[in-house]
Amino acid sequence: MADDARPLYLSICQETDDIGERSSVRVRLAGDDTLVLEVTATDIPALRAALNTWLRLINIAVEVREIAAPPVLQNSE
């Protein structure tokens, strides 16, 4: 999972301008294995909506990567 941060960042950073008028987000990498999501909002409902949106986008990106990734064969020793 440590190698997922950069591809995940590249997948979702394109969406940072499309979140809405009452909230904003900054996505960045912290090192090779950490994705940082900084969300600010004008009020609590806007913050909740923004967090739900971004966590859903991240979850979808992870699920798509898992589906698209080739299966890992385990050694049967």
PDB file of N, CA and C in Angstrom:
ATOM      1  N   MET A   1       0.811  -1.198   0.000  1.00  0.00           N
ATOM      2  CA  MET A   1       0.000   0.000   0.000  1.00  0.00           C
ATOM      3  C   MET A   1       0.856   1.265   0.000  1.00  0.00           C
ATOM      4  N   ALA A   2       2.103   1.158   0.424  1.00  0.00           N
ATOM      5  CA  ALA A   2       2.974   2.326   0.483  1.00  0.00           C
ATOM      6  C   ALA A   2       3.222   2.923  -0.894  1.00  0.00           C
ATOM      7  N   ASP A   3       3.166   2.112  -1.936  1.00  0.00           N
ATOM      8  CA  ASP A   3       3.401   2.619  -3.283  1.00  0.00           C
ATOM      9  C   ASP A   3       2.139   3.200  -3.917  1.00  0.00           C
ATOM     10  N   ASP A   4       1.059   3.330  -3.163  1.00  0.00           N
ATOM     11  CA  ASP A   4      -0.198   3.841  -3.691  1.00  0.00           C
ATOM     12  C   ASP A   4      -0.325   5.360  -3.631  1.00  0.00           C
ATOM     13  N   ALA A   5       0.494   6.038  -2.856  1.00  0.00           N
ATOM     14  CA  ALA A   5       0.303   7.477  -2.639  1.00  0.00           C
ATOM     15  C   ALA A   5       0.464   8.287  -3.922  1.00  0.00           C
ATOM     16  N   ARG A   6       1.522   8.059  -4.673  1.00  0.00           N
ATOM     17  CA  ARG A   6       1.760   8.863  -5.884  1.00  0.00           C
ATOM     18  C   ARG A   6       0.679   8.629  -6.950  1.00  0.00           C
ATOM     19  N   PRO A   7       0.349   7.383  -7.307  1.00  0.00           N
ATOM     20  CA  PRO A   7      -0.724   7.196  -8.290  1.00  0.00           C
ATOM     21  C   PRO A   7      -2.067   7.753  -7.809  1.00  0.00           C
ATOM     22  N   LEU A   8      -2.332   7.629  -6.524  1.00  0.00           N
ATOM     23  CA  LEU A   8      -3.563   8.179  -5.970  1.00  0.00           C
ATOM     24  C   LEU A   8      -3.568   9.706  -6.080  1.00  0.00           C
ATOM     25  N   TYR A   9      -2.454  10.310  -5.756  1.00  0.00           N
ATOM     26  CA  TYR A   9      -2.310  11.762  -5.886  1.00  0.00           C
ATOM     27  C   TYR A   9      -2.563  12.207  -7.327  1.00  0.00           C
ATOM     28  N   LEU A  10      -1.944  11.520  -8.272  1.00  0.00           N
ATOM     29  CA  LEU A  10      -2.109  11.877  -9.682  1.00  0.00           C
ATOM     30  C   LEU A  10      -3.549  11.692 -10.142  1.00  0.00           C
ATOM     31  N   SER A  11      -4.245  10.732  -9.553  1.00  0.00           N
ATOM     32  CA  SER A  11      -5.640  10.482  -9.922  1.00  0.00           C
ATOM     33  C   SER A  11      -6.579  11.569  -9.425  1.00  0.00           C
ATOM     34  N   ILE A  12      -6.356  12.049  -8.216  1.00  0.00           N
ATOM     35  CA  ILE A  12      -7.336  12.967  -7.638  1.00  0.00           C
ATOM     36  C   ILE A  12      -6.952  14.441  -7.691  1.00  0.00           C
ATOM     37  N   CYS A  13      -5.684  14.758  -7.921  1.00  0.00           N
ATOM     38  CA  CYS A  13      -5.281  16.176  -7.889  1.00  0.00           C
ATOM     39  C   CYS A  13      -5.944  16.987  -8.998  1.00  0.00           C
ATOM     40  N   GLN A  14      -6.398  16.338 -10.045  1.00  0.00           N
ATOM     41  CA  GLN A  14      -7.068  17.036 -11.143  1.00  0.00           C
ATOM     42  C   GLN A  14      -8.421  17.602 -10.726  1.00  0.00           C
ATOM     43  N   GLU A  15      -8.971  17.093  -9.631  1.00  0.00           N
ATOM     44  CA  GLU A  15     -10.311  17.476  -9.195  1.00  0.00           C
ATOM     45  C   GLU A  15     -10.322  18.636  -8.205  1.00  0.00           C
ATOM     46  N   THR A  16      -9.176  19.186  -7.857  1.00  0.00           N
ATOM     47  CA  THR A  16      -9.128  20.172  -6.778  1.00  0.00           C
ATOM     48  C   THR A  16      -9.884  21.463  -7.076  1.00  0.00           C
ATOM     49  N   ASP A  17     -10.103  21.795  -8.318  1.00  0.00           N
ATOM     50  CA  ASP A  17     -10.821  23.031  -8.651  1.00  0.00           C
ATOM     51  C   ASP A  17     -12.330  22.849  -8.730  1.00  0.00           C
ATOM     52  N   ASP A  18     -12.805  21.631  -8.640  1.00  0.00           N
ATOM     53  CA  ASP A  18     -14.209  21.343  -8.909  1.00  0.00           C
ATOM     54  C   ASP A  18     -15.042  21.052  -7.667  1.00  0.00           C
ATOM     55  N   ILE A  19     -14.621  21.450  -6.496  1.00  0.00           N
ATOM     56  CA  ILE A  19     -15.320  21.009  -5.295  1.00  0.00           C
ATOM     57  C   ILE A  19     -16.508  21.888  -4.920  1.00  0.00           C
ATOM     58  N   GLY A  20     -16.453  23.167  -5.141  1.00  0.00           N
ATOM     59  CA  GLY A  20     -17.577  24.029  -4.802  1.00  0.00           C
ATOM     60  C   GLY A  20     -17.114  25.391  -4.330  1.00  0.00           C
ATOM     61  N   GLU A  21     -18.086  26.261  -4.069  1.00  0.00           N
ATOM     62  CA  GLU A  21     -17.774  27.631  -3.680  1.00  0.00           C
ATOM     63  C   GLU A  21     -17.530  27.786  -2.187  1.00  0.00           C
ATOM     64  N   ARG A  22     -18.084  26.903  -1.366  1.00  0.00           N
ATOM     65  CA  ARG A  22     -17.997  27.061   0.085  1.00  0.00           C
ATOM     66  C   ARG A  22     -16.849  26.291   0.716  1.00  0.00           C
ATOM     67  N   SER A  23     -16.079  25.592  -0.105  1.00  0.00           N
ATOM     68  CA  SER A  23     -14.950  24.831   0.441  1.00  0.00           C
ATOM     69  C   SER A  23     -13.821  24.796  -0.580  1.00  0.00           C
ATOM     70  N   SER A  24     -12.643  24.497  -0.074  1.00  0.00           N
ATOM     71  CA  SER A  24     -11.489  24.330  -0.957  1.00  0.00           C
ATOM     72  C   SER A  24     -10.641  23.193  -0.416  1.00  0.00           C
ATOM     73  N   VAL A  25      -9.818  22.657  -1.289  1.00  0.00           N
ATOM     74  CA  VAL A  25      -8.988  21.527  -0.885  1.00  0.00           C
ATOM     75  C   VAL A  25      -7.602  21.691  -1.480  1.00  0.00           C
ATOM     76  N   ARG A  26      -6.648  21.194  -0.758  1.00  0.00           N
ATOM     77  CA  ARG A  26      -5.264  21.129  -1.237  1.00  0.00           C
ATOM     78  C   ARG A  26      -4.810  19.694  -1.042  1.00  0.00           C
ATOM     79  N   VAL A  27      -4.310  19.101  -2.103  1.00  0.00           N
ATOM     80  CA  VAL A  27      -3.813  17.727  -2.060  1.00  0.00           C
ATOM     81  C   VAL A  27      -2.321  17.770  -2.335  1.00  0.00           C
ATOM     82  N   ARG A  28      -1.553  17.059  -1.509  1.00  0.00           N
ATOM     83  CA  ARG A  28      -0.107  17.026  -1.726  1.00  0.00           C
ATOM     84  C   ARG A  28       0.456  15.714  -1.210  1.00  0.00           C
ATOM     85  N   LEU A  29       1.654  15.428  -1.664  1.00  0.00           N
ATOM     86  CA  LEU A  29       2.383  14.259  -1.178  1.00  0.00           C
ATOM     87  C   LEU A  29       3.328  14.696  -0.069  1.00  0.00           C
ATOM     88  N   ALA A  30       3.400  13.898   0.969  1.00  0.00           N
ATOM     89  CA  ALA A  30       4.368  14.114   2.047  1.00  0.00           C
ATOM     90  C   ALA A  30       5.253  12.873   2.056  1.00  0.00           C
ATOM     91  N   GLY A  31       6.373  12.978   1.390  1.00  0.00           N
ATOM     92  CA  GLY A  31       7.221  11.801   1.247  1.00  0.00           C
ATOM     93  C   GLY A  31       6.695  10.909   0.138  1.00  0.00           C
ATOM     94  N   ASP A  32       7.154   9.680   0.130  1.00  0.00           N
ATOM     95  CA  ASP A  32       6.768   8.740  -0.925  1.00  0.00           C
ATOM     96  C   ASP A  32       5.494   7.971  -0.622  1.00  0.00           C
ATOM     97  N   ASP A  33       5.066   7.963   0.636  1.00  0.00           N
ATOM     98  CA  ASP A  33       3.977   7.064   0.995  1.00  0.00           C
ATOM     99  C   ASP A  33       2.819   7.723   1.735  1.00  0.00           C
ATOM    100  N   THR A  34       2.745   9.057   1.699  1.00  0.00           N
ATOM    101  CA  THR A  34       1.681   9.738   2.433  1.00  0.00           C
ATOM    102  C   THR A  34       1.005  10.779   1.553  1.00  0.00           C
ATOM    103  N   LEU A  35      -0.304  10.687   1.480  1.00  0.00           N
ATOM    104  CA  LEU A  35      -1.122  11.659   0.772  1.00  0.00           C
ATOM    105  C   LEU A  35      -1.760  12.564   1.821  1.00  0.00           C
ATOM    106  N   VAL A  36      -1.603  13.872   1.663  1.00  0.00           N
ATOM    107  CA  VAL A  36      -2.166  14.834   2.610  1.00  0.00           C
ATOM    108  C   VAL A  36      -3.304  15.570   1.918  1.00  0.00           C
ATOM    109  N   LEU A  37      -4.446  15.589   2.574  1.00  0.00           N
ATOM    110  CA  LEU A  37      -5.637  16.255   2.071  1.00  0.00           C
ATOM    111  C   LEU A  37      -5.995  17.349   3.072  1.00  0.00           C
ATOM    112  N   GLU A  38      -5.900  18.611   2.659  1.00  0.00           N
ATOM    113  CA  GLU A  38      -6.229  19.744   3.525  1.00  0.00           C
ATOM    114  C   GLU A  38      -7.519  20.376   3.014  1.00  0.00           C
ATOM    115  N   VAL A  39      -8.569  20.280   3.814  1.00  0.00           N
ATOM    116  CA  VAL A  39      -9.880  20.785   3.416  1.00  0.00           C
ATOM    117  C   VAL A  39     -10.245  21.962   4.313  1.00  0.00           C
ATOM    118  N   THR A  40     -10.658  23.059   3.705  1.00  0.00           N
ATOM    119  CA  THR A  40     -11.178  24.205   4.450  1.00  0.00           C
ATOM    120  C   THR A  40     -12.580  24.508   3.927  1.00  0.00           C
ATOM    121  N   ALA A  41     -13.424  25.031   4.813  1.00  0.00           N
ATOM    122  CA  ALA A  41     -14.801  25.320   4.425  1.00  0.00           C
ATOM    123  C   ALA A  41     -15.328  26.507   5.219  1.00  0.00           C
ATOM    124  N   THR A  42     -16.365  27.122   4.691  1.00  0.00           N
ATOM    125  CA  THR A  42     -16.952  28.293   5.337  1.00  0.00           C
ATOM    126  C   THR A  42     -17.830  27.927   6.519  1.00  0.00           C
ATOM    127  N   ASP A  43     -18.334  26.691   6.558  1.00  0.00           N
ATOM    128  CA  ASP A  43     -19.191  26.255   7.660  1.00  0.00           C
ATOM    129  C   ASP A  43     -19.121  24.734   7.794  1.00  0.00           C
ATOM    130  N   ILE A  44     -19.706  24.226   8.856  1.00  0.00           N
ATOM    131  CA  ILE A  44     -19.637  22.792   9.151  1.00  0.00           C
ATOM    132  C   ILE A  44     -20.321  21.936   8.075  1.00  0.00           C
ATOM    133  N   PRO A  45     -21.524  22.279   7.618  1.00  0.00           N
ATOM    134  CA  PRO A  45     -22.127  21.457   6.560  1.00  0.00           C
ATOM    135  C   PRO A  45     -21.281  21.406   5.280  1.00  0.00           C
ATOM    136  N   ALA A  46     -20.659  22.524   4.928  1.00  0.00           N
ATOM    137  CA  ALA A  46     -19.795  22.537   3.743  1.00  0.00           C
ATOM    138  C   ALA A  46     -18.561  21.675   3.962  1.00  0.00           C
ATOM    139  N   LEU A  47     -18.016  21.699   5.174  1.00  0.00           N
ATOM    140  CA  LEU A  47     -16.864  20.856   5.496  1.00  0.00           C
ATOM    141  C   LEU A  47     -17.238  19.384   5.406  1.00  0.00           C
ATOM    142  N   ARG A  48     -18.382  19.042   5.966  1.00  0.00           N
ATOM    143  CA  ARG A  48     -18.847  17.649   5.912  1.00  0.00           C
ATOM    144  C   ARG A  48     -19.046  17.192   4.470  1.00  0.00           C
ATOM    145  N   ALA A  49     -19.675  18.022   3.664  1.00  0.00           N
ATOM    146  CA  ALA A  49     -19.904  17.675   2.262  1.00  0.00           C
ATOM    147  C   ALA A  49     -18.585  17.515   1.510  1.00  0.00           C
ATOM    148  N   ALA A  50     -17.648  18.421   1.760  1.00  0.00           N
ATOM    149  CA  ALA A  50     -16.352  18.344   1.082  1.00  0.00           C
ATOM    150  C   ALA A  50     -15.597  17.086   1.489  1.00  0.00           C
ATOM    151  N   LEU A  51     -15.580  16.787   2.782  1.00  0.00           N
ATOM    152  CA  LEU A  51     -14.897  15.572   3.243  1.00  0.00           C
ATOM    153  C   LEU A  51     -15.536  14.322   2.654  1.00  0.00           C
ATOM    154  N   ASN A  52     -16.863  14.277   2.647  1.00  0.00           N
ATOM    155  CA  ASN A  52     -17.545  13.125   2.044  1.00  0.00           C
ATOM    156  C   ASN A  52     -17.172  12.974   0.576  1.00  0.00           C
ATOM    157  N   THR A  53     -17.156  14.072  -0.149  1.00  0.00           N
ATOM    158  CA  THR A  53     -16.803  14.032  -1.569  1.00  0.00           C
ATOM    159  C   THR A  53     -15.389  13.518  -1.774  1.00  0.00           C
ATOM    160  N   TRP A  54     -14.438  14.081  -1.051  1.00  0.00           N
ATOM    161  CA  TRP A  54     -13.039  13.707  -1.255  1.00  0.00           C
ATOM    162  C   TRP A  54     -12.736  12.302  -0.777  1.00  0.00           C
ATOM    163  N   LEU A  55     -13.319  11.897   0.330  1.00  0.00           N
ATOM    164  CA  LEU A  55     -13.094  10.520   0.787  1.00  0.00           C
ATOM    165  C   LEU A  55     -13.715   9.521  -0.190  1.00  0.00           C
ATOM    166  N   ARG A  56     -14.851   9.886  -0.769  1.00  0.00           N
ATOM    167  CA  ARG A  56     -15.467   9.027  -1.784  1.00  0.00           C
ATOM    168  C   ARG A  56     -14.579   8.952  -3.030  1.00  0.00           C
ATOM    169  N   LEU A  57     -14.036  10.082  -3.481  1.00  0.00           N
ATOM    170  CA  LEU A  57     -13.137  10.083  -4.643  1.00  0.00           C
ATOM    171  C   LEU A  57     -11.897   9.228  -4.392  1.00  0.00           C
ATOM    172  N   ILE A  58     -11.328   9.352  -3.206  1.00  0.00           N
ATOM    173  CA  ILE A  58     -10.151   8.554  -2.866  1.00  0.00           C
ATOM    174  C   ILE A  58     -10.504   7.079  -2.841  1.00  0.00           C
ATOM    175  N   ASN A  59     -11.628   6.740  -2.239  1.00  0.00           N
ATOM    176  CA  ASN A  59     -12.055   5.344  -2.178  1.00  0.00           C
ATOM    177  C   ASN A  59     -12.278   4.769  -3.574  1.00  0.00           C
ATOM    178  N   ILE A  60     -12.900   5.526  -4.449  1.00  0.00           N
ATOM    179  CA  ILE A  60     -13.131   5.065  -5.824  1.00  0.00           C
ATOM    180  C   ILE A  60     -11.807   4.858  -6.544  1.00  0.00           C
ATOM    181  N   ALA A  61     -10.869   5.776  -6.378  1.00  0.00           N
ATOM    182  CA  ALA A  61      -9.558   5.633  -7.024  1.00  0.00           C
ATOM    183  C   ALA A  61      -8.842   4.379  -6.539  1.00  0.00           C
ATOM    184  N   VAL A  62      -8.926   4.101  -5.243  1.00  0.00           N
ATOM    185  CA  VAL A  62      -8.299   2.889  -4.694  1.00  0.00           C
ATOM    186  C   VAL A  62      -8.978   1.643  -5.247  1.00  0.00           C
ATOM    187  N   GLU A  63     -10.312   1.641  -5.285  1.00  0.00           N
ATOM    188  CA  GLU A  63     -11.041   0.479  -5.801  1.00  0.00           C
ATOM    189  C   GLU A  63     -10.725   0.226  -7.271  1.00  0.00           C
ATOM    190  N   VAL A  64     -10.667   1.273  -8.072  1.00  0.00           N
ATOM    191  CA  VAL A  64     -10.350   1.113  -9.494  1.00  0.00           C
ATOM    192  C   VAL A  64      -8.945   0.559  -9.660  1.00  0.00           C
ATOM    193  N   ARG A  65      -8.025   1.047  -8.872  1.00  0.00           N
ATOM    194  CA  ARG A  65      -6.651   0.531  -8.959  1.00  0.00           C
ATOM    195  C   ARG A  65      -6.602  -0.950  -8.593  1.00  0.00           C
ATOM    196  N   GLU A  66      -7.354  -1.352  -7.569  1.00  0.00           N
ATOM    197  CA  GLU A  66      -7.379  -2.759  -7.177  1.00  0.00           C
ATOM    198  C   GLU A  66      -7.974  -3.633  -8.278  1.00  0.00           C
ATOM    199  N   ILE A  67      -9.002  -3.133  -8.940  1.00  0.00           N
ATOM    200  CA  ILE A  67      -9.629  -3.891 -10.024  1.00  0.00           C
ATOM    201  C   ILE A  67      -8.690  -3.986 -11.220  1.00  0.00           C
ATOM    202  N   ALA A  68      -8.013  -2.886 -11.533  1.00  0.00           N
ATOM    203  CA  ALA A  68      -7.153  -2.843 -12.713  1.00  0.00           C
ATOM    204  C   ALA A  68      -5.802  -3.509 -12.500  1.00  0.00           C
ATOM    205  N   ALA A  69      -5.386  -3.659 -11.253  1.00  0.00           N
ATOM    206  CA  ALA A  69      -4.070  -4.244 -10.967  1.00  0.00           C
ATOM    207  C   ALA A  69      -4.082  -5.734 -11.289  1.00  0.00           C
ATOM    208  N   PRO A  70      -2.996  -6.234 -11.831  1.00  0.00           N
ATOM    209  CA  PRO A  70      -2.928  -7.674 -12.094  1.00  0.00           C
ATOM    210  C   PRO A  70      -2.922  -8.441 -10.775  1.00  0.00           C
ATOM    211  N   PRO A  71      -3.502  -9.628 -10.755  1.00  0.00           N
ATOM    212  CA  PRO A  71      -3.536 -10.411  -9.517  1.00  0.00           C
ATOM    213  C   PRO A  71      -2.128 -10.807  -9.084  1.00  0.00           C
ATOM    214  N   VAL A  72      -1.933 -10.824  -7.788  1.00  0.00           N
ATOM    215  CA  VAL A  72      -0.647 -11.217  -7.226  1.00  0.00           C
ATOM    216  C   VAL A  72      -0.709 -12.706  -6.922  1.00  0.00           C
ATOM    217  N   LEU A  73       0.186 -13.448  -7.538  1.00  0.00           N
ATOM    218  CA  LEU A  73       0.235 -14.886  -7.302  1.00  0.00           C
ATOM    219  C   LEU A  73       1.058 -15.157  -6.062  1.00  0.00           C
ATOM    220  N   GLN A  74       0.520 -15.998  -5.189  1.00  0.00           N
ATOM    221  CA  GLN A  74       1.239 -16.349  -3.975  1.00  0.00           C
ATOM    222  C   GLN A  74       1.937 -17.681  -4.166  1.00  0.00           C
ATOM    223  N   ASN A  75       3.110 -17.780  -3.606  1.00  0.00           N
ATOM    224  CA  ASN A  75       3.883 -19.013  -3.666  1.00  0.00           C
ATOM    225  C   ASN A  75       3.222 -20.046  -2.765  1.00  0.00           C
ATOM    226  N   SER A  76       3.005 -21.242  -3.248  1.00  0.00           N
ATOM    227  CA  SER A  76       2.295 -22.276  -2.483  1.00  0.00           C
ATOM    228  C   SER A  76       3.242 -23.239  -1.794  1.00  0.00           C
ATOM    229  N   GLU A  77       4.343 -22.736  -1.297  1.00  0.00           N
ATOM    230  CA  GLU A  77       5.303 -23.600  -0.613  1.00  0.00           C
ATOM    231  C   GLU A  77       4.830 -23.975   0.747  1.00  0.00           C
TER     232      GLU A  77
END
